[in-house]
Short mmCIF file of C-alpha atoms and ligand atoms in Angstrom, two decimals:
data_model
loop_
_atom_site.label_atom_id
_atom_site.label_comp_id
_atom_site.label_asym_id
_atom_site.label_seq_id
_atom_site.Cartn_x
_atom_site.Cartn_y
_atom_site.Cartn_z
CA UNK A 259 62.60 102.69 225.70
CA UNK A 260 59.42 103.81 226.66
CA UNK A 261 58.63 105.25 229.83
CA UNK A 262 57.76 103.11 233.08
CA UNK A 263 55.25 104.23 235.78
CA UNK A 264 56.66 103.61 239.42
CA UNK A 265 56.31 100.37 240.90
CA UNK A 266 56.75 98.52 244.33
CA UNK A 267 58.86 95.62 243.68
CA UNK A 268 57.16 92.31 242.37
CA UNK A 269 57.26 88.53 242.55
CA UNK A 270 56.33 87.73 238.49
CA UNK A 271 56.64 84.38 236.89
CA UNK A 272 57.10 83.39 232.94
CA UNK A 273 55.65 80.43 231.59
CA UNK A 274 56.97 79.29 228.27
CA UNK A 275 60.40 81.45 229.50
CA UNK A 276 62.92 79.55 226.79
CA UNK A 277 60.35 80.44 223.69
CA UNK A 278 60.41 83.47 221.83
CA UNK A 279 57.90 85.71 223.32
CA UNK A 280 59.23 84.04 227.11
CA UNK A 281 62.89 85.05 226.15
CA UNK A 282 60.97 88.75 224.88
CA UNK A 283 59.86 89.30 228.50
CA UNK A 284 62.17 88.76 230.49
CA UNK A 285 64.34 90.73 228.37
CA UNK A 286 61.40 93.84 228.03
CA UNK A 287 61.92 93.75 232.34
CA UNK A 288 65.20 93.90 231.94
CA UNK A 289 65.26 97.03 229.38
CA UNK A 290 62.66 98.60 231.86
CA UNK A 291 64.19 97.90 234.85
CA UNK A 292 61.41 96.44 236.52
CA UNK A 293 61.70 96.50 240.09
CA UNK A 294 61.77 92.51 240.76
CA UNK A 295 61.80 90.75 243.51
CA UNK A 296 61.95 87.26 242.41
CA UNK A 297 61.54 86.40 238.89
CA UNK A 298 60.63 82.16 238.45
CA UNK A 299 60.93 81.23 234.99
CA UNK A 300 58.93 77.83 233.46
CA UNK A 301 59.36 75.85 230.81
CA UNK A 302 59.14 71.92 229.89
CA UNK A 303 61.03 68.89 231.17
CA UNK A 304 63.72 69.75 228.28
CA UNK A 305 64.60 72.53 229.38
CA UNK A 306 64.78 72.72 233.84
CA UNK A 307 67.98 73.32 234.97
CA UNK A 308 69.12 75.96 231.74
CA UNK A 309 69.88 78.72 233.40
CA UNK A 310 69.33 82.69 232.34
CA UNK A 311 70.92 86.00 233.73
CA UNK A 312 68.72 88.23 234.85
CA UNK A 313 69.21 91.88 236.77
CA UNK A 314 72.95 90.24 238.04
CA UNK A 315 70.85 86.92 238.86
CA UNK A 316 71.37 83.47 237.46
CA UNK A 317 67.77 81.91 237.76
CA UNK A 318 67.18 78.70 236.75
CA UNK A 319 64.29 76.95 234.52
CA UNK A 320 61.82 75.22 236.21
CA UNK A 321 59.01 72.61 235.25
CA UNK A 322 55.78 73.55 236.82
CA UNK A 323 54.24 72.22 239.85
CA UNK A 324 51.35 72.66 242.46
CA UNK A 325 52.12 75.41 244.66
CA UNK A 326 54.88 77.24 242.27
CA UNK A 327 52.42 80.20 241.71
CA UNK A 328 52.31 80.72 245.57
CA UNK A 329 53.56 84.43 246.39
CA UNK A 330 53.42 85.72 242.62
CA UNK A 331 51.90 89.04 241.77
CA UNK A 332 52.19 88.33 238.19
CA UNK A 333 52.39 85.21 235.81
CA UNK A 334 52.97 85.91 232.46
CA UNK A 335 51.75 82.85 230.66
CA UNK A 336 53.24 82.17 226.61
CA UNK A 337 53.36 78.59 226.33
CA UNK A 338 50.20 77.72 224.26
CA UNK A 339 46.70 77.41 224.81
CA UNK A 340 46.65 73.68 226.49
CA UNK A 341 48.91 74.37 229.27
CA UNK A 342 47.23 77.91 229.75
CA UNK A 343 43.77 76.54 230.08
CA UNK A 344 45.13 73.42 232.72
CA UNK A 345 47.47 75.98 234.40
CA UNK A 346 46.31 79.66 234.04
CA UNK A 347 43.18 79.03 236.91
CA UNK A 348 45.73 77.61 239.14
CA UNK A 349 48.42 80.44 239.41
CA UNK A 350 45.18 82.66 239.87
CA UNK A 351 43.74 80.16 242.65
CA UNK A 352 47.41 80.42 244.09
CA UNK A 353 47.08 84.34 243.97
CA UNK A 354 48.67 85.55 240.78
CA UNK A 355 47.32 87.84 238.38
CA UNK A 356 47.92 85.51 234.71
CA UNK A 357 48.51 87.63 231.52
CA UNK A 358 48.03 85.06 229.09
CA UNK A 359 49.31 84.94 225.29
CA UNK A 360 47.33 81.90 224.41
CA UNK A 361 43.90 81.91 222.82
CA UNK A 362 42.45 79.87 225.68
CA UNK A 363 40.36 82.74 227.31
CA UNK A 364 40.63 85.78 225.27
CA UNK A 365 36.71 85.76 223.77
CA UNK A 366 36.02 84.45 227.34
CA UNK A 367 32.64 87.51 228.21
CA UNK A 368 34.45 87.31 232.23
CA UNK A 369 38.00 87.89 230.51
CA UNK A 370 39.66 91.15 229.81
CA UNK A 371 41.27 91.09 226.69
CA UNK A 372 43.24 94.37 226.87
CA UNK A 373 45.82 96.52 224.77
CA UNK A 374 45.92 99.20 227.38
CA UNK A 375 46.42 102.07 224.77
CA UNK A 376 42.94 100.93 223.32
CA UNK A 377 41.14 99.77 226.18
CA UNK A 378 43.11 99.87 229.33
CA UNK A 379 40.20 100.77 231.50
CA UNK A 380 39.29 96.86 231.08
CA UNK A 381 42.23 96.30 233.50
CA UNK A 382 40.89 95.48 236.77
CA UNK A 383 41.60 96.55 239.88
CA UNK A 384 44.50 95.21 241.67
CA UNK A 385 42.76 93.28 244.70
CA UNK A 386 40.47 91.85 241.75
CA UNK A 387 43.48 88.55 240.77
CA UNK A 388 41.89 87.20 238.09
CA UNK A 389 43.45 86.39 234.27
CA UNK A 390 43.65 89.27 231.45
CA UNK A 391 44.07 88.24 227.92
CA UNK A 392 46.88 89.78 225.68
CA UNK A 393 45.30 89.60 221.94
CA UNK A 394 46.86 87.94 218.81
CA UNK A 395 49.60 89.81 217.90
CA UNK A 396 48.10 91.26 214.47
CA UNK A 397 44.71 91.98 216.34
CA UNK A 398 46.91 94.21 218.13
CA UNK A 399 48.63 96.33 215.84
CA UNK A 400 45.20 96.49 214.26
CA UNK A 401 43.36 97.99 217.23
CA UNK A 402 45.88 100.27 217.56
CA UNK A 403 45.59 102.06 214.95
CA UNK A 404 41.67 101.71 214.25
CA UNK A 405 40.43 102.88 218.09
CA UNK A 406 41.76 106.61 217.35
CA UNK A 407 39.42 106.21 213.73
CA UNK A 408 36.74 105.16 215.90
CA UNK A 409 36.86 107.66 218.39
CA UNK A 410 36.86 110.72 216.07
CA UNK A 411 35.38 109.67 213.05
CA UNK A 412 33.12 106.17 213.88
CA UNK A 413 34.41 102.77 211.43
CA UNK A 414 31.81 101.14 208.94
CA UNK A 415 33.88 98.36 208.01
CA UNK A 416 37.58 97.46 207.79
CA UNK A 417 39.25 94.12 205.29
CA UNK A 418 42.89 93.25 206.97
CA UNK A 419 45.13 91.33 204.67
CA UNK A 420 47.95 90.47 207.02
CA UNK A 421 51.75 89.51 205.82
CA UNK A 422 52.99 87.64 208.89
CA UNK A 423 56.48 86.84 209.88
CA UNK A 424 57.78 83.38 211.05
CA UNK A 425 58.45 84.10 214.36
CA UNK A 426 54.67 84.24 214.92
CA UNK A 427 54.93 80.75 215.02
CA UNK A 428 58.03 80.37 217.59
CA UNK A 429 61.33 79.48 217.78
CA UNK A 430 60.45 76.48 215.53
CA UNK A 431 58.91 78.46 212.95
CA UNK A 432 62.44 80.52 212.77
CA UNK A 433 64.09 77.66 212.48
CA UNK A 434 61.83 75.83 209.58
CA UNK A 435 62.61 79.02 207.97
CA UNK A 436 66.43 79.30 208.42
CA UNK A 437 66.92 75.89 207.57
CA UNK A 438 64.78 75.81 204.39
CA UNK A 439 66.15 78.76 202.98
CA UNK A 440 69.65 77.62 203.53
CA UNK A 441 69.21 74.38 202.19
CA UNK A 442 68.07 75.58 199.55
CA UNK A 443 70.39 78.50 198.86
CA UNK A 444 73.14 75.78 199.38
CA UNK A 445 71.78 73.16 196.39
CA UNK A 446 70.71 70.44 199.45
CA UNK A 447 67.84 68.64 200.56
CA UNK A 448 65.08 70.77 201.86
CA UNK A 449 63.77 69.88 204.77
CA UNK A 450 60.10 68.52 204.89
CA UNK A 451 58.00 71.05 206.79
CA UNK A 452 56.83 70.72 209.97
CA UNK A 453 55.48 73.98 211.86
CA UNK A 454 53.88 75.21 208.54
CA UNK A 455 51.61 73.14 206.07
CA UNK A 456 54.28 73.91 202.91
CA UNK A 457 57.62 75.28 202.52
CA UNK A 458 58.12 78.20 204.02
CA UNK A 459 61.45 79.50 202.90
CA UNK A 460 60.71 81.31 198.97
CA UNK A 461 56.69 81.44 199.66
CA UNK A 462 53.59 83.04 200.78
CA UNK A 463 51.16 80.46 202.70
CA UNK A 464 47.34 81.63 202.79
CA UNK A 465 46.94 79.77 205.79
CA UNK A 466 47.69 80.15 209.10
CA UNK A 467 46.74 77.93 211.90
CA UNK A 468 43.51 75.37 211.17
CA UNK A 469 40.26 75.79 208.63
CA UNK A 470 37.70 76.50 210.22
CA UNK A 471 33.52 75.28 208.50
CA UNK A 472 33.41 79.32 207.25
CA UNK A 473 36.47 78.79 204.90
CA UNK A 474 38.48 81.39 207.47
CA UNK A 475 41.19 80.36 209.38
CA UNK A 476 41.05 80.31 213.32
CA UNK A 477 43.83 83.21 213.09
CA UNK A 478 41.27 85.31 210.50
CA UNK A 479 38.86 84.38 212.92
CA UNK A 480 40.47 85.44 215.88
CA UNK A 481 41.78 89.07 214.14
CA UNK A 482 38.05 89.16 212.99
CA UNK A 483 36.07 88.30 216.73
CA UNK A 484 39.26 90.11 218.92
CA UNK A 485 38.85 93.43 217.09
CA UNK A 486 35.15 93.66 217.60
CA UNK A 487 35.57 92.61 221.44
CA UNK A 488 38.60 95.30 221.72
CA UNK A 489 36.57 97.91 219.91
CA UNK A 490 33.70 97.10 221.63
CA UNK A 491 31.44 96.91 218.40
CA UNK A 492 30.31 93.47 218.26
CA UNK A 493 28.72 94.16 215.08
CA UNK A 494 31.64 95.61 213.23
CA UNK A 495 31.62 94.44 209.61
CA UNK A 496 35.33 92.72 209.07
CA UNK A 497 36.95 90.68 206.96
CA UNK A 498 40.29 89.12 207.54
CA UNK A 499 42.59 86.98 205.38
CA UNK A 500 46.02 85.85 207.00
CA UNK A 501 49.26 85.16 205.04
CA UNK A 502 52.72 83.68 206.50
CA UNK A 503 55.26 85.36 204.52
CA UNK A 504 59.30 84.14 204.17
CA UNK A 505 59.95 87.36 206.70
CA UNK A 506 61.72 86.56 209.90
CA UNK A 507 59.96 88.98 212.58
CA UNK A 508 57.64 92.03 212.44
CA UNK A 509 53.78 91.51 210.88
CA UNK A 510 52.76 93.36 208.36
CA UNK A 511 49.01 94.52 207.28
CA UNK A 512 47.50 95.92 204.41
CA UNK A 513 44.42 97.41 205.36
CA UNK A 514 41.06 98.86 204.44
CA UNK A 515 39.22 101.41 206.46
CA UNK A 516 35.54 102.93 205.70
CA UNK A 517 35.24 105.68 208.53
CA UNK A 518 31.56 107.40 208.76
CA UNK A 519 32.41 110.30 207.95
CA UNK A 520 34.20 112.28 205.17
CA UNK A 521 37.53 113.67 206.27
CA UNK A 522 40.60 114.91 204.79
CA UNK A 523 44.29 113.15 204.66
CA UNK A 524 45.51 116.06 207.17
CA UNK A 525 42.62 115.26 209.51
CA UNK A 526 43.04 111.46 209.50
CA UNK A 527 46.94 112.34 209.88
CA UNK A 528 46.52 115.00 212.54
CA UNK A 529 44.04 112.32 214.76
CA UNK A 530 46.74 109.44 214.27
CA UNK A 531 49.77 111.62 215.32
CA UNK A 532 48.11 112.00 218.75
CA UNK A 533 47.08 108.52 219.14
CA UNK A 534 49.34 106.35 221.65
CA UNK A 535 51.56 103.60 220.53
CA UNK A 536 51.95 104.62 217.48
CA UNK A 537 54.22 105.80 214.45
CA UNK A 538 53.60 107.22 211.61
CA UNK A 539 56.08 106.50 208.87
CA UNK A 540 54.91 108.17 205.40
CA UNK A 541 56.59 109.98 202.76
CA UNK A 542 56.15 108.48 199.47
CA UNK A 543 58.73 111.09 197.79
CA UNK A 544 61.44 109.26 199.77
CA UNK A 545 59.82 105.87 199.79
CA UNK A 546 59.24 106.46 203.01
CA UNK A 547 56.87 103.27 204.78
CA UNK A 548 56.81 100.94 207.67
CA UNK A 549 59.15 98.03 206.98
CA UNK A 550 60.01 94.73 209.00
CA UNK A 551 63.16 95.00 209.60
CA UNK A 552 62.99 98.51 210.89
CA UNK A 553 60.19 97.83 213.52
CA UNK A 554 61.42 94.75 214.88
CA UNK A 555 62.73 95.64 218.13
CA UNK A 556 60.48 98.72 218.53
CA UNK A 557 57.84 99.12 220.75
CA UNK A 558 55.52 100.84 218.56
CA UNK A 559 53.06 100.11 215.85
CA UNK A 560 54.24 102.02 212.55
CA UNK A 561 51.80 102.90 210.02
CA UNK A 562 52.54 104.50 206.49
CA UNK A 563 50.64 104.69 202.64
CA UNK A 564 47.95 106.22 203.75
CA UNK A 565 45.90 107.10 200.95
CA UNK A 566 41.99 107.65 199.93
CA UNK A 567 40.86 105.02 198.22
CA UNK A 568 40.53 105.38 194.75
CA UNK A 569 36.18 104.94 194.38
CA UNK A 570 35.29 105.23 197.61
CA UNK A 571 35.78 108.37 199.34
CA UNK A 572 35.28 107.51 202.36
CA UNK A 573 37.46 103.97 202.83
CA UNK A 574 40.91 104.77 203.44
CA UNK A 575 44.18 102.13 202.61
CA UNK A 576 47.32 102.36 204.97
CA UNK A 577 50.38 99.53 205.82
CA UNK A 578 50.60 99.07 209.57
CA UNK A 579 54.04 96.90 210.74
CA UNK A 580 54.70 95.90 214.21
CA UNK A 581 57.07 93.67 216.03
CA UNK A 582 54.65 90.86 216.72
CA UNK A 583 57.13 89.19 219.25
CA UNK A 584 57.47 93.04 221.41
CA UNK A 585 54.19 94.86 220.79
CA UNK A 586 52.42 92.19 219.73
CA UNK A 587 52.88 89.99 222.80
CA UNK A 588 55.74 90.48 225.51
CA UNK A 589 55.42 94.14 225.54
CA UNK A 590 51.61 94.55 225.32
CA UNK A 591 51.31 92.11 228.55
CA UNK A 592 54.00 93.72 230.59
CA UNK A 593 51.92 97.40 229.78
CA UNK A 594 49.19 95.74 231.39
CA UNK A 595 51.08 94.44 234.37
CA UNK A 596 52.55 98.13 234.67
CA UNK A 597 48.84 99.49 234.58
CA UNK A 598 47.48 97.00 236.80
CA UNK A 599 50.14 97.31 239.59
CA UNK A 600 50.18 101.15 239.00
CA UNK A 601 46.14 101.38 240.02
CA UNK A 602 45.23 101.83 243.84
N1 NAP B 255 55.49 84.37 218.69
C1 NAP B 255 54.58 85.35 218.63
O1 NAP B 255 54.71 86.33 217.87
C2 NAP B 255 53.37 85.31 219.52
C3 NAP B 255 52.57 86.44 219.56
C4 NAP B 255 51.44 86.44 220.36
C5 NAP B 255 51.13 85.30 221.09
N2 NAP B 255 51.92 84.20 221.03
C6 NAP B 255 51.56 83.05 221.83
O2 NAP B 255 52.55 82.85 222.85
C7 NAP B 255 52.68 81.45 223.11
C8 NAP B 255 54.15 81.06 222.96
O3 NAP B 255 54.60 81.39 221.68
P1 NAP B 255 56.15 81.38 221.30
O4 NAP B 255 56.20 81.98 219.97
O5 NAP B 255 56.97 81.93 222.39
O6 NAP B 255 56.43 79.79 221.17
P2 NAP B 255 57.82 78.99 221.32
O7 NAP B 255 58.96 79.81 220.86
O8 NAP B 255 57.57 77.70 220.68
O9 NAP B 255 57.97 78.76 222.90
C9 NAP B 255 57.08 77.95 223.63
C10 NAP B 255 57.48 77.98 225.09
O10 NAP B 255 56.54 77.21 225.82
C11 NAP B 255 57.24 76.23 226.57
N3 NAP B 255 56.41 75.04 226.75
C12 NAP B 255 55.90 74.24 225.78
N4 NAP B 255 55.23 73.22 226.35
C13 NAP B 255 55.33 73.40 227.69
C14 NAP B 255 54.88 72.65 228.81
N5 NAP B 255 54.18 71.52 228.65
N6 NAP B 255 55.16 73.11 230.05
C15 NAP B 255 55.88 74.24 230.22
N7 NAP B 255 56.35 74.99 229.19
C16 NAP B 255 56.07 74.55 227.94
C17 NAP B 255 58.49 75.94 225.76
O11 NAP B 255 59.47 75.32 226.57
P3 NAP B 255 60.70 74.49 225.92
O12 NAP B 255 61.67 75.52 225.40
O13 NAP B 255 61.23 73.76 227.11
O14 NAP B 255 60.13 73.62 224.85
C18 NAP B 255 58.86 77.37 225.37
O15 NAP B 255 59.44 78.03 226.45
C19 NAP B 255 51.71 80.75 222.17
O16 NAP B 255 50.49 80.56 222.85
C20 NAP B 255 51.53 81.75 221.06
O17 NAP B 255 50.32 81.59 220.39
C21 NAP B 255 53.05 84.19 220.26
#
């Protein structure tokens, strides 16, 4: 696990608490032993009255209400973008910081959008309750890697071809998958899709979440806009295409990078080995990369076949994998609630 800073115990909620990045936290505050004291957890109509153990507590689901923010430090908000735009300004208005998953306010100019490895001084000060935005999970693995390349040798342009898993799409998604595959590894009926446009189980899917007018997808869009806000170069040339892959957790991204400047493979290796958050997993001899099922679980973002391109000297290839659910979501929000609360 990776280290915690000290913290005065905290009242934190979890919207969204029975989904797949919800179920994430509370287990990431678990692992860290974060020093709670009350956790509420949220979720629909479905689901009040489950119950879930937690630091030798039972607490019990809850549907939302006015008031329930009321004495929260922290709400950690992953229950889509509609109930994070009505609800997010309220649990601030009741005096909680919101870290929000959604998509509602993350290119919001009055927003933080924060991976605090890459731009933590965007997290405001602790008397300042207000709502930070966690990025799209393969924005974030992205960033990760790319701000040390920025730093030491400035970015031209960078093309992301992401290979993302099924539970990017929640514990539906999973499902779609499991049953799909099984159905059809058993000779019976597949069933029709429903989270995804096409069968998911045996195929790759160029297209996650709606077209937009451009041709990209809102989640190439969102890699595309996110990076440049994170980066802070609004002008950075990128290109994104986005793939949902048969894989069951951990994204995966092939990716391009033209830096400004020419540098050799031990200089790009040396300046990623003492970047933050990150792994680097390369030794071709052994076939030695970043896989799936290795990172999921992990907090960091692994990154392996890094090579020179072959023309361009100066545009470099690599395969960066990271456990969208963890890094790319629970984990990256409760980093920023340990920086925030940290800060005088
Ligand atoms: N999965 C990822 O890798 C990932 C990564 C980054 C960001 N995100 C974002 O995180 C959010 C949640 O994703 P997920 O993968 O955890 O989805 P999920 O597995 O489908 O879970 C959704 C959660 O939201 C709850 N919910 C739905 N409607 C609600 C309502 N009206 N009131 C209260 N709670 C409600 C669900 O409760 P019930 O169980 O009662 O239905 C469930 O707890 C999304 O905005 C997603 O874009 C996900």
């Amino acid at each position: 696990m990776g280290t915690r800073p000290n913290l005065s115990p905290l009242s934190i909620a979890v919207v969204g608490a029975t989904g797949m990045v919800g179920r994430e936290f509370i287990d990431i505050l678990q692992q860290r032993n974060c020093p709670t004291k009350e956790l509420k957890l949220f979720a629909t109509k479905e689901s009040a009255g489950q119950t879930i153990e937690y630091q030798q507590r039972t607490i019990t689901v809850q549907e939302m209400g006015t008031g329930c923010f009321s004495g929260c430090d922290v709400a950690f908000f992953s229950a889509g973008s509609n109930i994070s735009e009505e609800w997010a300004p309220k649990a601030v208005t009741e005096g909680a910081f919101v870290i929000d998953n959604s998509s509602a306010f993350r290119m919001k100019s009055n927003v933080p959008l924060v991976v605090p490895e890459v731009n933590g001084h965007r997290i405001p000060k602790k008397t300042n309750v207000q709502i930070i935005a966690n990025p799209n999970c393969s924005t974030i693995q992205l960033v990760v890697v790319l701000k040390p390349l920025k730093d030491a040798f400035g970015i031209n342009n960078v093309t992301v071809s992401t290979y993302q898993s099924v539970s990017g799409a929640g514990k539906l998604g999973v499902e779609e998958l499991s049953n799909q595959t099984l159905a059809n590894l058993n000779d019976k009926d597949e069933p029709l899709p429903r989270v995804f446009p096409h069968p998911i189980a045996f195929n790759n899917i160029p297209q996650i979440d709606v077209f937009e007018d451009s041709g990209f997808t809102f989640e190439e869009k969102k890699i595309m806009l996110e990076t440049q806000k994170i980066l802070e170069i609004p002008d950075l040339d990128i290109s994104a295409t986005a793939v949902r892959t048969p894989t069951l957790n951990s994204h995966s991204e092939a990716v391009w990078v033209e830096l400004k400047k020419d540098v050799t493979r031990d200089e790009l290796i040396r300046c990623l080995e003492n970047a933050s958050g990150l792994v680097i997993l390369d030794n071709i001899k052994n076939s030695l990369y970043p896989l799936n099922r290795q990172a999921s679980g992990k907090d960091e973002v692994f990154v392996g076949r890094i090579r020179k391109d072959f023309k361009n000297p100066r545009r470099w290839v690599m395969w960066i994998v990271s456990d969208n659910v963890r890094k790319g979501a629970a984990l990256n929000g409760i980093q920023i609630a340990e920086k925030l609360f940290s800060l005088s």
